[in-house]
Amino acid sequence: MLLIIEFLSGAVAGIALGRWVRSYSFGWVINALVGGIGGLILEWPTTRVLGLGRFIGPVGNVVGLTPAILIGSIVVGLLGGLILVLLAGLQERSYEPEIDTGKAKVTRCRAMSIGSSLSFWS
């Protein structure tokens, strides 16, 4: 149950990051898959951090579903999805092709404009 919650919250974070920062977007389906995987990946190290494991619950989760565990799983899924989509976007941006102008090699980069990426709010 908690793994599904973490996958879905990671997928939501991936889609949201792709919509807010278009230069890191791979399309909403890929963003959702990468974010969901990130939400699942971050769950395992978080359960082993001292003091945070009680907010995620054990991996087998024999305790049950408490509000603290539910909120902790959602937060971990959101952070994991956000981190993995951000890392994938940074990796994709590092492979931008170079343009040969004859004088010097210029690396083409996409400018990240927060104002234009938040245009869907208006």
PDB file of C-alpha atoms in Angstrom:
ATOM      1  CA  MET A   1       0.000   0.000   0.000  1.00  0.00           C
ATOM      2  CA  LEU A   2       2.733   2.461   0.961  1.00  0.00           C
ATOM      3  CA  LEU A   3       4.779   1.652  -2.125  1.00  0.00           C
ATOM      4  CA  ILE A   4       1.822   2.613  -4.302  1.00  0.00           C
ATOM      5  CA  ILE A   5       1.440   5.892  -2.413  1.00  0.00           C
ATOM      6  CA  GLU A   6       5.145   6.647  -2.789  1.00  0.00           C
ATOM      7  CA  PHE A   7       5.087   5.806  -6.507  1.00  0.00           C
ATOM      8  CA  LEU A   8       2.046   8.005  -7.130  1.00  0.00           C
ATOM      9  CA  SER A   9       3.380  10.948  -5.141  1.00  0.00           C
ATOM     10  CA  GLY A  10       6.721  10.663  -6.953  1.00  0.00           C
ATOM     11  CA  ALA A  11       4.874  10.637 -10.274  1.00  0.00           C
ATOM     12  CA  VAL A  12       2.986  13.785  -9.271  1.00  0.00           C
ATOM     13  CA  ALA A  13       6.264  15.502  -8.377  1.00  0.00           C
ATOM     14  CA  GLY A  14       7.797  14.477 -11.713  1.00  0.00           C
ATOM     15  CA  ILE A  15       4.861  15.812 -13.702  1.00  0.00           C
ATOM     16  CA  ALA A  16       4.818  19.048 -11.696  1.00  0.00           C
ATOM     17  CA  LEU A  17       8.546  19.651 -12.202  1.00  0.00           C
ATOM     18  CA  GLY A  18       8.176  18.968 -15.915  1.00  0.00           C
ATOM     19  CA  ARG A  19       5.380  21.524 -16.168  1.00  0.00           C
ATOM     20  CA  TRP A  20       7.108  24.183 -14.077  1.00  0.00           C
ATOM     21  CA  VAL A  21      10.551  23.884 -15.668  1.00  0.00           C
ATOM     22  CA  ARG A  22      10.104  22.949 -19.318  1.00  0.00           C
ATOM     23  CA  SER A  23      13.833  22.524 -19.958  1.00  0.00           C
ATOM     24  CA  TYR A  24      13.847  19.482 -17.640  1.00  0.00           C
ATOM     25  CA  SER A  25      10.738  17.894 -19.123  1.00  0.00           C
ATOM     26  CA  PHE A  26      10.751  14.598 -21.041  1.00  0.00           C
ATOM     27  CA  GLY A  27       6.995  14.558 -21.583  1.00  0.00           C
ATOM     28  CA  TRP A  28       4.434  13.874 -18.901  1.00  0.00           C
ATOM     29  CA  VAL A  29       4.491  10.070 -19.216  1.00  0.00           C
ATOM     30  CA  ILE A  30       8.276   9.787 -18.871  1.00  0.00           C
ATOM     31  CA  ASN A  31       8.277  12.401 -16.094  1.00  0.00           C
ATOM     32  CA  ALA A  32       5.657  10.372 -14.228  1.00  0.00           C
ATOM     33  CA  LEU A  33       7.577   7.108 -14.597  1.00  0.00           C
ATOM     34  CA  VAL A  34      10.918   8.621 -13.589  1.00  0.00           C
ATOM     35  CA  GLY A  35       9.293  10.455 -10.662  1.00  0.00           C
ATOM     36  CA  GLY A  36       7.518   7.326  -9.486  1.00  0.00           C
ATOM     37  CA  ILE A  37      10.731   5.336  -9.599  1.00  0.00           C
ATOM     38  CA  GLY A  38      12.454   8.139  -7.681  1.00  0.00           C
ATOM     39  CA  GLY A  39       9.753   7.995  -5.026  1.00  0.00           C
ATOM     40  CA  LEU A  40      10.323   4.266  -4.615  1.00  0.00           C
ATOM     41  CA  ILE A  41      14.115   4.546  -4.610  1.00  0.00           C
ATOM     42  CA  LEU A  42      14.239   7.172  -1.852  1.00  0.00           C
ATOM     43  CA  GLU A  43      12.045   5.065   0.424  1.00  0.00           C
ATOM     44  CA  TRP A  44      14.687   2.454   1.233  1.00  0.00           C
ATOM     45  CA  PRO A  45      17.474   4.767   2.475  1.00  0.00           C
ATOM     46  CA  THR A  46      14.956   6.896   4.366  1.00  0.00           C
ATOM     47  CA  THR A  47      13.808   3.963   6.493  1.00  0.00           C
ATOM     48  CA  ARG A  48      17.384   3.463   7.660  1.00  0.00           C
ATOM     49  CA  VAL A  49      18.063   7.079   8.698  1.00  0.00           C
ATOM     50  CA  LEU A  50      17.941   7.457  12.449  1.00  0.00           C
ATOM     51  CA  GLY A  51      14.792   9.326  13.475  1.00  0.00           C
ATOM     52  CA  LEU A  52      13.113   9.236  10.056  1.00  0.00           C
ATOM     53  CA  GLY A  53      12.302   5.536   9.935  1.00  0.00           C
ATOM     54  CA  ARG A  54       9.351   5.956  12.287  1.00  0.00           C
ATOM     55  CA  PHE A  55       7.685   8.352   9.833  1.00  0.00           C
ATOM     56  CA  ILE A  56       7.979   5.876   6.976  1.00  0.00           C
ATOM     57  CA  GLY A  57       7.420   2.651   8.821  1.00  0.00           C
ATOM     58  CA  PRO A  58       9.215  -0.640   8.330  1.00  0.00           C
ATOM     59  CA  VAL A  59       9.499  -1.994   4.811  1.00  0.00           C
ATOM     60  CA  GLY A  60       7.082  -4.819   5.655  1.00  0.00           C
ATOM     61  CA  ASN A  61       4.873  -2.312   7.543  1.00  0.00           C
ATOM     62  CA  VAL A  62       3.439  -4.605  10.197  1.00  0.00           C
ATOM     63  CA  VAL A  63       2.497  -1.559  12.299  1.00  0.00           C
ATOM     64  CA  GLY A  64      -0.417  -0.445  10.163  1.00  0.00           C
ATOM     65  CA  LEU A  65      -1.275   2.762   8.414  1.00  0.00           C
ATOM     66  CA  THR A  66      -1.073   5.712  10.788  1.00  0.00           C
ATOM     67  CA  PRO A  67      -1.381   9.376   9.751  1.00  0.00           C
ATOM     68  CA  ALA A  68       2.328   9.978  10.445  1.00  0.00           C
ATOM     69  CA  ILE A  69       3.356   7.065   8.221  1.00  0.00           C
ATOM     70  CA  LEU A  70       0.950   8.169   5.474  1.00  0.00           C
ATOM     71  CA  ILE A  71       2.221  11.776   5.460  1.00  0.00           C
ATOM     72  CA  GLY A  72       5.845  10.604   5.691  1.00  0.00           C
ATOM     73  CA  SER A  73       5.375   8.309   2.691  1.00  0.00           C
ATOM     74  CA  ILE A  74       3.829  11.088   0.628  1.00  0.00           C
ATOM     75  CA  VAL A  75       6.668  13.489   1.472  1.00  0.00           C
ATOM     76  CA  VAL A  76       9.341  10.886   0.690  1.00  0.00           C
ATOM     77  CA  GLY A  77       7.657  10.062  -2.616  1.00  0.00           C
ATOM     78  CA  LEU A  78       7.431  13.732  -3.588  1.00  0.00           C
ATOM     79  CA  LEU A  79      11.070  14.391  -2.717  1.00  0.00           C
ATOM     80  CA  GLY A  80      12.306  11.246  -4.448  1.00  0.00           C
ATOM     81  CA  GLY A  81      10.364  12.012  -7.615  1.00  0.00           C
ATOM     82  CA  LEU A  82      11.532  15.602  -7.639  1.00  0.00           C
ATOM     83  CA  ILE A  83      15.183  14.665  -7.107  1.00  0.00           C
ATOM     84  CA  LEU A  84      15.280  11.928  -9.759  1.00  0.00           C
ATOM     85  CA  VAL A  85      13.527  13.991 -12.453  1.00  0.00           C
ATOM     86  CA  LEU A  86      15.813  16.923 -11.654  1.00  0.00           C
ATOM     87  CA  LEU A  87      18.899  14.713 -11.952  1.00  0.00           C
ATOM     88  CA  ALA A  88      17.639  13.191 -15.196  1.00  0.00           C
ATOM     89  CA  GLY A  89      16.965  16.669 -16.590  1.00  0.00           C
ATOM     90  CA  LEU A  90      20.437  17.852 -15.619  1.00  0.00           C
ATOM     91  CA  GLN A  91      21.947  14.787 -17.252  1.00  0.00           C
ATOM     92  CA  GLU A  92      19.950  15.385 -20.438  1.00  0.00           C
ATOM     93  CA  ARG A  93      20.977  19.036 -20.548  1.00  0.00           C
ATOM     94  CA  SER A  94      24.663  18.136 -20.239  1.00  0.00           C
ATOM     95  CA  TYR A  95      24.500  16.367 -23.620  1.00  0.00           C
ATOM     96  CA  GLU A  96      23.397  19.413 -25.624  1.00  0.00           C
ATOM     97  CA  PRO A  97      25.067  19.461 -29.059  1.00  0.00           C
ATOM     98  CA  GLU A  98      27.783  21.996 -29.805  1.00  0.00           C
ATOM     99  CA  ILE A  99      27.348  24.488 -32.641  1.00  0.00           C
ATOM    100  CA  ASP A 100      30.404  25.177 -34.801  1.00  0.00           C
ATOM    101  CA  THR A 101      30.355  28.857 -35.770  1.00  0.00           C
ATOM    102  CA  GLY A 102      33.774  28.816 -37.419  1.00  0.00           C
ATOM    103  CA  LYS A 103      35.319  31.054 -34.768  1.00  0.00           C
ATOM    104  CA  ALA A 104      34.737  29.219 -31.545  1.00  0.00           C
ATOM    105  CA  LYS A 105      32.604  26.344 -30.393  1.00  0.00           C
ATOM    106  CA  VAL A 106      29.485  27.538 -28.685  1.00  0.00           C
ATOM    107  CA  THR A 107      27.444  25.177 -26.574  1.00  0.00           C
ATOM    108  CA  ARG A 108      23.740  25.596 -27.138  1.00  0.00           C
ATOM    109  CA  CYS A 109      21.848  25.790 -23.884  1.00  0.00           C
ATOM    110  CA  ARG A 110      18.243  26.430 -23.114  1.00  0.00           C
ATOM    111  CA  ALA A 111      17.618  29.348 -20.832  1.00  0.00           C
ATOM    112  CA  MET A 112      15.508  28.461 -17.838  1.00  0.00           C
ATOM    113  CA  SER A 113      12.873  31.102 -17.420  1.00  0.00           C
ATOM    114  CA  ILE A 114      10.666  30.602 -14.392  1.00  0.00           C
ATOM    115  CA  GLY A 115       8.209  33.245 -15.548  1.00  0.00           C
ATOM    116  CA  SER A 116       7.510  31.590 -18.887  1.00  0.00           C
ATOM    117  CA  SER A 117       7.340  28.103 -17.401  1.00  0.00           C
ATOM    118  CA  LEU A 118       4.638  29.182 -14.929  1.00  0.00           C
ATOM    119  CA  SER A 119       2.406  30.505 -17.699  1.00  0.00           C
ATOM    120  CA  PHE A 120      -0.123  27.686 -17.242  1.00  0.00           C
ATOM    121  CA  TRP A 121      -1.336  29.385 -14.021  1.00  0.00           C
ATOM    122  CA  SER A 122      -2.743  32.359 -15.906  1.00  0.00           C
TER     123      SER A 122
END
